[in-house]
Amino acid sequence: MQTFLPIVLTLILIAAAILTVHLRDLIAAIAASSVISLIASIFFYLLQAPDVAMTEAAVGVGLTTAIFVITVRKTRRYEE
Amino acid sequence: MKKVLALASLAVIGFVLVSTLRLVPFGVNKMNPQVAERYLREGVARTGSVNIVTAIVVNYRGFDTLGEVTVLFLAATGLGAVLFDKRGKRTQRTPASLIVKSAALILFPLIVLLGAYVFVHGHLTPGGGFQGGVIIATGFLLMYMAFRSYDVSHTWLMAIESLAGTTFVVLGLLGLVYGRSFLYNFLPLGTANAVFSAGVIPLIYVAIGLKVGSELTGILDHLMETIR
């Protein structure tokens, strides 16, 4: 269990990173990038850095996602 | 030509990295071990803050934190300057459903309370001014999303932000007057693990929390005003 959880999390992290780059729908890409922040925040917690985990969860998952969604709404949703 | 340049710069960066890291054995603690040990051994006795991360961020490296707050302030000001006079009409946004509205009304005070708890207890539990401020801003984001005509008074935001920033600098200057250096901890340390302890650290973190919260709420307000 000790090694199982980080391996699964790392696989999800890499998959989300690849999706973020390759998705043409920018809203979906933003969702994938917020998954990266979520997994990174879990990793910070597992590595005994709760302060950084809180910052990553609040900024990366919450505010940055919202700001990106608002920006995409101002411009175009699909990448060419 | 571009590919050759990219390959050449990659080769230079790789050479420098390899030649630097070659001298350091893998897995060895490269930092000066005495510094970290000293913070862990003497931190609580010298600063009164049980959370050593807070002791370092606000006390040992307080000047860096002042710089970070200034960077955030400049970012908010720049965004306001770029988006100035670009407000769209808010009327075309689809209204949120009744469930979202009711849930937002219940959750908003709780989120703000959690944010305030995080920055008031910054010297006792994980978290601090930045985390608490961001949590408060997410509460305001929820209100912006739930209600079309929701608006925060710019005058209040500006007043809270400037007051909090001034408090930070004035506390630092008072340390210069009553102590030995800028941001010197001149108040009594009190007993560790109590809310009113650690001298100026809780005061500075409350100021940072209010400043970050009002700045990020201002950024969200500017962005939401431009949505058509």
mmCIF file of C-alpha atoms in Angstrom:
data_model
loop_
_atom_site.group_PDB
_atom_site.id
_atom_site.type_symbol
_atom_site.label_atom_id
_atom_site.label_comp_id
_atom_site.label_asym_id
_atom_site.label_seq_id
_atom_site.Cartn_x
_atom_site.Cartn_y
_atom_site.Cartn_z
ATOM 1 C CA MET A 1 0.000 0.000 0.000
ATOM 2 C CA GLN A 2 2.864 2.352 0.808
ATOM 3 C CA THR A 3 4.262 2.193 -2.711
ATOM 4 C CA PHE A 4 0.980 1.406 -4.490
ATOM 5 C CA LEU A 5 -0.642 4.816 -3.902
ATOM 6 C CA PRO A 6 2.231 7.006 -5.213
ATOM 7 C CA ILE A 7 2.552 4.846 -8.337
ATOM 8 C CA VAL A 8 -1.163 5.161 -9.177
ATOM 9 C CA LEU A 9 -1.073 8.907 -8.454
ATOM 10 C CA THR A 10 1.991 9.377 -10.666
ATOM 11 C CA LEU A 11 0.309 7.505 -13.525
ATOM 12 C CA ILE A 12 -2.796 9.720 -13.238
ATOM 13 C CA LEU A 13 -0.533 12.792 -13.075
ATOM 14 C CA ILE A 14 1.318 11.858 -16.271
ATOM 15 C CA ALA A 15 -1.937 10.992 -18.082
ATOM 16 C CA ALA A 16 -3.469 14.328 -17.081
ATOM 17 C CA ALA A 17 -0.350 16.209 -18.209
ATOM 18 C CA ILE A 18 -0.424 14.521 -21.641
ATOM 19 C CA LEU A 19 -4.165 15.238 -21.942
ATOM 20 C CA THR A 20 -3.604 18.906 -21.048
ATOM 21 C CA VAL A 21 -1.197 19.306 -23.944
ATOM 22 C CA HIS A 22 -3.144 17.305 -26.526
ATOM 23 C CA LEU A 23 -6.787 18.251 -25.919
ATOM 24 C CA ARG A 24 -8.237 20.673 -28.485
ATOM 25 C CA ASP A 25 -11.181 21.664 -26.293
ATOM 26 C CA LEU A 26 -9.620 24.251 -23.983
ATOM 27 C CA ILE A 27 -12.197 23.824 -21.208
ATOM 28 C CA ALA A 28 -11.339 20.103 -21.066
ATOM 29 C CA ALA A 29 -7.624 20.974 -21.070
ATOM 30 C CA ILE A 30 -8.185 23.314 -18.097
ATOM 31 C CA ALA A 31 -10.004 20.518 -16.249
ATOM 32 C CA ALA A 32 -7.070 18.170 -16.923
ATOM 33 C CA SER A 33 -4.570 20.766 -15.679
ATOM 34 C CA SER A 34 -6.574 21.188 -12.465
ATOM 35 C CA VAL A 35 -6.299 17.396 -12.014
ATOM 36 C CA ILE A 36 -2.492 17.867 -12.155
ATOM 37 C CA SER A 37 -2.723 20.445 -9.353
ATOM 38 C CA LEU A 38 -4.970 18.154 -7.299
ATOM 39 C CA ILE A 39 -2.548 15.214 -7.556
ATOM 40 C CA ALA A 40 0.401 17.527 -6.802
ATOM 41 C CA SER A 41 -1.425 18.747 -3.708
ATOM 42 C CA ILE A 42 -1.983 15.137 -2.540
ATOM 43 C CA PHE A 43 1.732 14.494 -3.117
ATOM 44 C CA PHE A 44 2.713 17.548 -1.050
ATOM 45 C CA TYR A 45 0.512 16.219 1.758
ATOM 46 C CA LEU A 46 2.074 12.744 1.527
ATOM 47 C CA LEU A 47 5.545 14.323 1.631
ATOM 48 C CA GLN A 48 4.604 16.066 4.916
ATOM 49 C CA ALA A 49 4.317 19.615 3.573
ATOM 50 C CA PRO A 50 0.721 20.523 4.545
ATOM 51 C CA ASP A 51 1.326 24.278 4.098
ATOM 52 C CA VAL A 52 2.302 23.841 0.453
ATOM 53 C CA ALA A 53 -0.515 21.328 -0.053
ATOM 54 C CA MET A 54 -3.074 23.916 1.083
ATOM 55 C CA THR A 55 -1.625 26.568 -1.210
ATOM 56 C CA GLU A 56 -1.583 24.198 -4.170
ATOM 57 C CA ALA A 57 -5.169 23.061 -3.541
ATOM 58 C CA ALA A 58 -6.547 26.592 -3.113
ATOM 59 C CA VAL A 59 -4.574 28.305 -5.888
ATOM 60 C CA GLY A 60 -4.067 25.510 -8.432
ATOM 61 C CA VAL A 61 -7.409 23.747 -8.215
ATOM 62 C CA GLY A 62 -9.604 26.682 -7.244
ATOM 63 C CA LEU A 63 -8.556 30.124 -8.396
ATOM 64 C CA THR A 64 -6.348 29.378 -11.425
ATOM 65 C CA THR A 65 -8.984 27.105 -12.959
ATOM 66 C CA ALA A 66 -11.654 29.767 -12.511
ATOM 67 C CA ILE A 67 -9.452 32.498 -14.012
ATOM 68 C CA PHE A 68 -8.590 30.280 -17.013
ATOM 69 C CA VAL A 69 -12.262 29.412 -17.603
ATOM 70 C CA ILE A 70 -13.209 33.098 -17.522
ATOM 71 C CA THR A 71 -10.388 33.873 -19.965
ATOM 72 C CA VAL A 72 -11.466 31.093 -22.359
ATOM 73 C CA ARG A 73 -14.991 32.445 -22.200
ATOM 74 C CA LYS A 74 -13.622 35.813 -23.325
ATOM 75 C CA THR A 75 -11.775 34.224 -26.292
ATOM 76 C CA ARG A 76 -12.391 31.018 -28.275
ATOM 77 C CA ARG A 77 -13.148 27.597 -26.846
ATOM 78 C CA TYR A 78 -11.515 25.373 -29.487
ATOM 79 C CA GLU A 79 -7.870 25.404 -30.476
ATOM 80 C CA GLU A 80 -7.180 25.245 -34.231
ATOM 81 C CA MET B 1 18.418 27.189 -38.641
ATOM 82 C CA LYS B 2 15.970 27.261 -35.725
ATOM 83 C CA LYS B 3 16.462 23.537 -35.123
ATOM 84 C CA VAL B 4 20.249 23.930 -35.092
ATOM 85 C CA LEU B 5 19.966 26.791 -32.585
ATOM 86 C CA ALA B 6 17.593 24.779 -30.386
ATOM 87 C CA LEU B 7 19.914 21.750 -30.464
ATOM 88 C CA ALA B 8 22.946 23.922 -29.683
ATOM 89 C CA SER B 9 21.279 25.603 -26.698
ATOM 90 C CA LEU B 10 20.057 22.193 -25.457
ATOM 91 C CA ALA B 11 23.633 20.859 -25.710
ATOM 92 C CA VAL B 12 25.022 23.831 -23.758
ATOM 93 C CA ILE B 13 22.368 23.522 -21.025
ATOM 94 C CA GLY B 14 22.891 19.764 -20.803
ATOM 95 C CA PHE B 15 26.677 20.142 -20.604
ATOM 96 C CA VAL B 16 26.434 22.716 -17.798
ATOM 97 C CA LEU B 17 23.884 20.620 -15.873
ATOM 98 C CA VAL B 18 25.897 17.405 -16.175
ATOM 99 C CA SER B 19 29.205 19.055 -15.296
ATOM 100 C CA THR B 20 27.649 20.701 -12.221
ATOM 101 C CA LEU B 21 25.747 17.693 -10.922
ATOM 102 C CA ARG B 22 28.653 15.297 -11.612
ATOM 103 C CA LEU B 23 30.485 16.700 -8.579
ATOM 104 C CA VAL B 24 27.591 15.956 -6.193
ATOM 105 C CA PRO B 25 27.002 12.323 -5.207
ATOM 106 C CA PHE B 26 23.433 11.140 -5.816
ATOM 107 C CA GLY B 27 21.030 11.435 -2.874
ATOM 108 C CA VAL B 28 23.311 13.484 -0.615
ATOM 109 C CA ASN B 29 21.820 16.371 1.351
ATOM 110 C CA LYS B 30 23.463 19.326 -0.370
ATOM 111 C CA MET B 31 22.179 22.026 1.971
ATOM 112 C CA ASN B 32 24.156 23.204 4.952
ATOM 113 C CA PRO B 33 22.705 20.827 7.568
ATOM 114 C CA GLN B 34 23.325 23.169 10.485
ATOM 115 C CA VAL B 35 20.811 25.771 9.249
ATOM 116 C CA ALA B 36 17.789 23.444 9.152
ATOM 117 C CA GLU B 37 18.745 21.847 12.432
ATOM 118 C CA ARG B 38 19.068 25.227 14.091
ATOM 119 C CA TYR B 39 15.624 26.340 12.893
ATOM 120 C CA LEU B 40 14.072 23.114 14.214
ATOM 121 C CA ARG B 41 15.936 23.260 17.545
ATOM 122 C CA GLU B 42 15.647 26.951 18.407
ATOM 123 C CA GLY B 43 12.669 28.041 16.272
ATOM 124 C CA VAL B 44 9.900 27.636 18.845
ATOM 125 C CA ALA B 45 11.939 29.172 21.676
ATOM 126 C CA ARG B 46 13.077 32.173 19.636
ATOM 127 C CA THR B 47 9.922 33.053 17.691
ATOM 128 C CA GLY B 48 7.146 31.505 19.833
ATOM 129 C CA SER B 49 5.546 30.059 16.693
ATOM 130 C CA VAL B 50 4.803 26.319 16.885
ATOM 131 C CA ASN B 51 4.483 26.095 13.083
ATOM 132 C CA ILE B 52 8.117 26.347 11.987
ATOM 133 C CA VAL B 53 7.106 27.102 8.387
ATOM 134 C CA THR B 54 5.318 30.241 9.612
ATOM 135 C CA ALA B 55 8.306 31.138 11.803
ATOM 136 C CA ILE B 56 10.555 31.067 8.725
ATOM 137 C CA VAL B 57 8.110 32.760 6.328
ATOM 138 C CA VAL B 58 7.140 35.653 8.625
ATOM 139 C CA ASN B 59 10.036 35.997 11.046
ATOM 140 C CA TYR B 60 13.366 34.699 9.686
ATOM 141 C CA ARG B 61 12.504 35.556 6.043
ATOM 142 C CA GLY B 62 9.893 38.246 6.654
ATOM 143 C CA PHE B 63 11.456 40.655 4.183
ATOM 144 C CA ASP B 64 11.009 38.111 1.358
ATOM 145 C CA THR B 65 7.343 37.826 2.279
ATOM 146 C CA LEU B 66 6.994 41.601 1.980
ATOM 147 C CA GLY B 67 8.459 41.268 -1.531
ATOM 148 C CA GLU B 68 5.992 38.493 -2.422
ATOM 149 C CA VAL B 69 3.068 40.616 -1.246
ATOM 150 C CA THR B 70 4.388 43.495 -3.380
ATOM 151 C CA VAL B 71 4.612 41.207 -6.444
ATOM 152 C CA LEU B 72 0.982 40.132 -5.948
ATOM 153 C CA PHE B 73 -0.060 43.770 -5.554
ATOM 154 C CA LEU B 74 1.719 44.699 -8.812
ATOM 155 C CA ALA B 75 0.052 41.768 -10.624
ATOM 156 C CA ALA B 76 -3.395 42.880 -9.433
ATOM 157 C CA THR B 77 -2.670 46.488 -10.416
ATOM 158 C CA GLY B 78 -1.416 45.415 -13.871
ATOM 159 C CA LEU B 79 -4.523 43.330 -14.489
ATOM 160 C CA GLY B 80 -6.704 46.241 -13.472
ATOM 161 C CA ALA B 81 -4.798 48.517 -15.853
ATOM 162 C CA VAL B 82 -5.116 46.059 -18.778
ATOM 163 C CA LEU B 83 -8.841 45.442 -18.204
ATOM 164 C CA PHE B 84 -9.656 49.070 -17.464
ATOM 165 C CA ASP B 85 -12.736 50.334 -19.288
ATOM 166 C CA LYS B 86 -13.483 46.975 -20.917
ATOM 167 C CA ARG B 87 -16.564 46.048 -18.977
ATOM 168 C CA GLY B 88 -19.268 44.191 -20.845
ATOM 169 C CA LYS B 89 -22.934 43.904 -20.091
ATOM 170 C CA ARG B 90 -23.752 41.375 -17.426
ATOM 171 C CA THR B 91 -27.287 40.784 -18.612
ATOM 172 C CA GLN B 92 -26.590 37.916 -21.032
ATOM 173 C CA ARG B 93 -25.170 35.472 -18.519
ATOM 174 C CA THR B 94 -27.409 32.489 -17.839
ATOM 175 C CA PRO B 95 -28.757 32.572 -14.275
ATOM 176 C CA ALA B 96 -27.652 29.837 -11.883
ATOM 177 C CA SER B 97 -30.142 27.268 -10.683
ATOM 178 C CA LEU B 98 -31.945 27.483 -7.350
ATOM 179 C CA ILE B 99 -29.766 24.707 -5.884
ATOM 180 C CA VAL B 100 -26.549 26.608 -6.650
ATOM 181 C CA LYS B 101 -27.972 29.851 -5.250
ATOM 182 C CA SER B 102 -29.181 28.306 -1.975
ATOM 183 C CA ALA B 103 -25.982 26.309 -1.514
ATOM 184 C CA ALA B 104 -23.867 29.415 -2.208
ATOM 185 C CA LEU B 105 -25.765 31.393 0.429
ATOM 186 C CA ILE B 106 -25.147 28.657 3.015
ATOM 187 C CA LEU B 107 -21.528 27.961 2.038
ATOM 188 C CA PHE B 108 -20.248 31.530 1.607
ATOM 189 C CA PRO B 109 -20.069 32.472 5.331
ATOM 190 C CA LEU B 110 -18.550 29.074 6.143
ATOM 191 C CA ILE B 111 -15.826 29.465 3.486
ATOM 192 C CA VAL B 112 -14.968 32.978 4.702
ATOM 193 C CA LEU B 113 -14.888 31.667 8.283
ATOM 194 C CA LEU B 114 -12.523 28.846 7.257
ATOM 195 C CA GLY B 115 -10.235 31.341 5.517
ATOM 196 C CA ALA B 116 -10.179 33.597 8.572
ATOM 197 C CA TYR B 117 -9.474 30.574 10.801
ATOM 198 C CA VAL B 118 -6.578 29.523 8.588
ATOM 199 C CA PHE B 119 -4.811 32.892 8.748
ATOM 200 C CA VAL B 120 -5.585 33.656 12.409
ATOM 201 C CA HIS B 121 -4.136 30.263 13.437
ATOM 202 C CA GLY B 122 -1.233 30.517 10.995
ATOM 203 C CA HIS B 123 1.357 30.227 13.766
ATOM 204 C CA LEU B 124 -0.291 27.128 15.290
ATOM 205 C CA THR B 125 -1.611 24.968 12.448
ATOM 206 C CA PRO B 126 -0.587 24.487 8.794
ATOM 207 C CA GLY B 127 -1.618 27.403 6.635
ATOM 208 C CA GLY B 128 -1.280 31.133 6.936
ATOM 209 C CA GLY B 129 -1.992 34.454 5.317
ATOM 210 C CA PHE B 130 -1.679 33.410 1.684
ATOM 211 C CA GLN B 131 -3.737 30.212 2.040
ATOM 212 C CA GLY B 132 -6.445 31.923 4.093
ATOM 213 C CA GLY B 133 -6.662 34.850 1.674
ATOM 214 C CA VAL B 134 -7.037 32.535 -1.326
ATOM 215 C CA ILE B 135 -9.752 30.539 0.469
ATOM 216 C CA ILE B 136 -11.678 33.782 1.140
ATOM 217 C CA ALA B 137 -11.331 34.731 -2.540
ATOM 218 C CA THR B 138 -12.773 31.332 -3.594
ATOM 219 C CA GLY B 139 -15.795 32.107 -1.399
ATOM 220 C CA PHE B 140 -16.324 35.340 -3.314
ATOM 221 C CA LEU B 141 -15.842 33.402 -6.583
ATOM 222 C CA LEU B 142 -18.741 31.139 -5.566
ATOM 223 C CA MET B 143 -20.945 34.188 -4.976
ATOM 224 C CA TYR B 144 -19.955 35.689 -8.357
ATOM 225 C CA MET B 145 -20.899 32.433 -10.076
ATOM 226 C CA ALA B 146 -24.211 31.995 -8.266
ATOM 227 C CA PHE B 147 -25.583 35.534 -8.580
ATOM 228 C CA ARG B 148 -25.506 37.539 -11.779
ATOM 229 C CA SER B 149 -25.685 40.942 -10.185
ATOM 230 C CA TYR B 150 -23.332 40.205 -7.277
ATOM 231 C CA ASP B 151 -20.866 43.019 -6.784
ATOM 232 C CA VAL B 152 -18.222 43.849 -4.216
ATOM 233 C CA SER B 153 -17.633 47.495 -3.394
ATOM 234 C CA HIS B 154 -14.348 48.657 -4.936
ATOM 235 C CA THR B 155 -13.950 51.291 -2.243
ATOM 236 C CA TRP B 156 -14.043 48.681 0.522
ATOM 237 C CA LEU B 157 -11.651 46.355 -1.323
ATOM 238 C CA MET B 158 -9.167 49.180 -1.872
ATOM 239 C CA ALA B 159 -9.506 50.395 1.734
ATOM 240 C CA ILE B 160 -8.909 46.910 3.227
ATOM 241 C CA GLU B 161 -5.997 46.242 0.866
ATOM 242 C CA SER B 162 -4.164 49.499 1.545
ATOM 243 C CA LEU B 163 -4.831 49.299 5.297
ATOM 244 C CA ALA B 164 -3.443 45.737 5.468
ATOM 245 C CA GLY B 165 -0.379 46.612 3.383
ATOM 246 C CA THR B 166 0.314 49.683 5.526
ATOM 247 C CA THR B 167 -0.067 47.568 8.691
ATOM 248 C CA PHE B 168 2.598 45.140 7.447
ATOM 249 C CA VAL B 169 5.117 47.902 6.685
ATOM 250 C CA VAL B 170 4.334 49.841 9.891
ATOM 251 C CA LEU B 171 4.834 46.677 11.998
ATOM 252 C CA GLY B 172 8.186 46.200 10.290
ATOM 253 C CA LEU B 173 9.202 49.812 10.983
ATOM 254 C CA LEU B 174 8.072 49.500 14.629
ATOM 255 C CA GLY B 175 10.459 46.545 14.867
ATOM 256 C CA LEU B 176 13.180 48.932 13.694
ATOM 257 C CA VAL B 177 12.188 51.452 16.393
ATOM 258 C CA TYR B 178 11.713 49.115 19.368
ATOM 259 C CA GLY B 179 14.066 46.316 18.348
ATOM 260 C CA ARG B 180 17.203 45.742 16.365
ATOM 261 C CA SER B 181 16.028 45.261 12.787
ATOM 262 C CA PHE B 182 13.191 45.627 10.284
ATOM 263 C CA LEU B 183 10.346 43.205 11.194
ATOM 264 C CA TYR B 184 11.964 42.511 14.585
ATOM 265 C CA ASN B 185 9.605 40.584 16.893
ATOM 266 C CA PHE B 186 9.216 43.323 19.533
ATOM 267 C CA LEU B 187 6.029 42.072 21.263
ATOM 268 C CA PRO B 188 6.185 39.493 24.112
ATOM 269 C CA LEU B 189 6.276 35.922 22.819
ATOM 270 C CA GLY B 190 3.789 34.478 25.338
ATOM 271 C CA THR B 191 3.299 30.766 25.839
ATOM 272 C CA ALA B 192 3.660 28.519 22.826
ATOM 273 C CA ASN B 193 0.480 26.864 21.451
ATOM 274 C CA ALA B 194 -1.783 29.773 22.526
ATOM 275 C CA VAL B 195 -3.645 31.923 19.975
ATOM 276 C CA PHE B 196 -2.231 35.145 21.463
ATOM 277 C CA SER B 197 1.438 34.210 21.265
ATOM 278 C CA ALA B 198 4.466 34.603 18.998
ATOM 279 C CA GLY B 199 4.512 38.432 19.147
ATOM 280 C CA VAL B 200 3.922 40.150 15.829
ATOM 281 C CA ILE B 201 3.594 36.958 13.725
ATOM 282 C CA PRO B 202 -0.239 36.616 14.042
ATOM 283 C CA LEU B 203 -0.713 40.354 13.415
ATOM 284 C CA ILE B 204 1.391 40.221 10.238
ATOM 285 C CA TYR B 205 -0.394 37.072 9.044
ATOM 286 C CA VAL B 206 -3.832 38.648 9.587
ATOM 287 C CA ALA B 207 -2.657 41.651 7.548
ATOM 288 C CA ILE B 208 -1.324 39.365 4.777
ATOM 289 C CA GLY B 209 -4.548 37.334 4.778
ATOM 290 C CA LEU B 210 -6.763 40.403 4.397
ATOM 291 C CA LYS B 211 -4.466 41.832 1.723
ATOM 292 C CA VAL B 212 -4.298 38.650 -0.364
ATOM 293 C CA GLY B 213 -8.035 38.045 0.003
ATOM 294 C CA SER B 214 -9.030 41.542 -1.086
ATOM 295 C CA GLU B 215 -6.489 41.586 -3.943
ATOM 296 C CA LEU B 216 -7.628 38.255 -5.412
ATOM 297 C CA THR B 217 -11.282 39.250 -4.986
ATOM 298 C CA GLY B 218 -10.445 42.434 -6.894
ATOM 299 C CA ILE B 219 -8.840 40.377 -9.697
ATOM 300 C CA LEU B 220 -11.950 38.155 -9.913
ATOM 301 C CA ASP B 221 -14.170 41.239 -9.890
ATOM 302 C CA HIS B 222 -12.236 42.807 -12.777
ATOM 303 C CA LEU B 223 -12.427 39.553 -14.774
ATOM 304 C CA MET B 224 -16.128 38.963 -14.142
ATOM 305 C CA GLU B 225 -16.937 42.514 -15.218
ATOM 306 C CA THR B 226 -15.550 41.806 -18.692
ATOM 307 C CA ILE B 227 -17.667 38.691 -19.350
ATOM 308 C CA ARG B 228 -20.432 39.331 -21.795
#
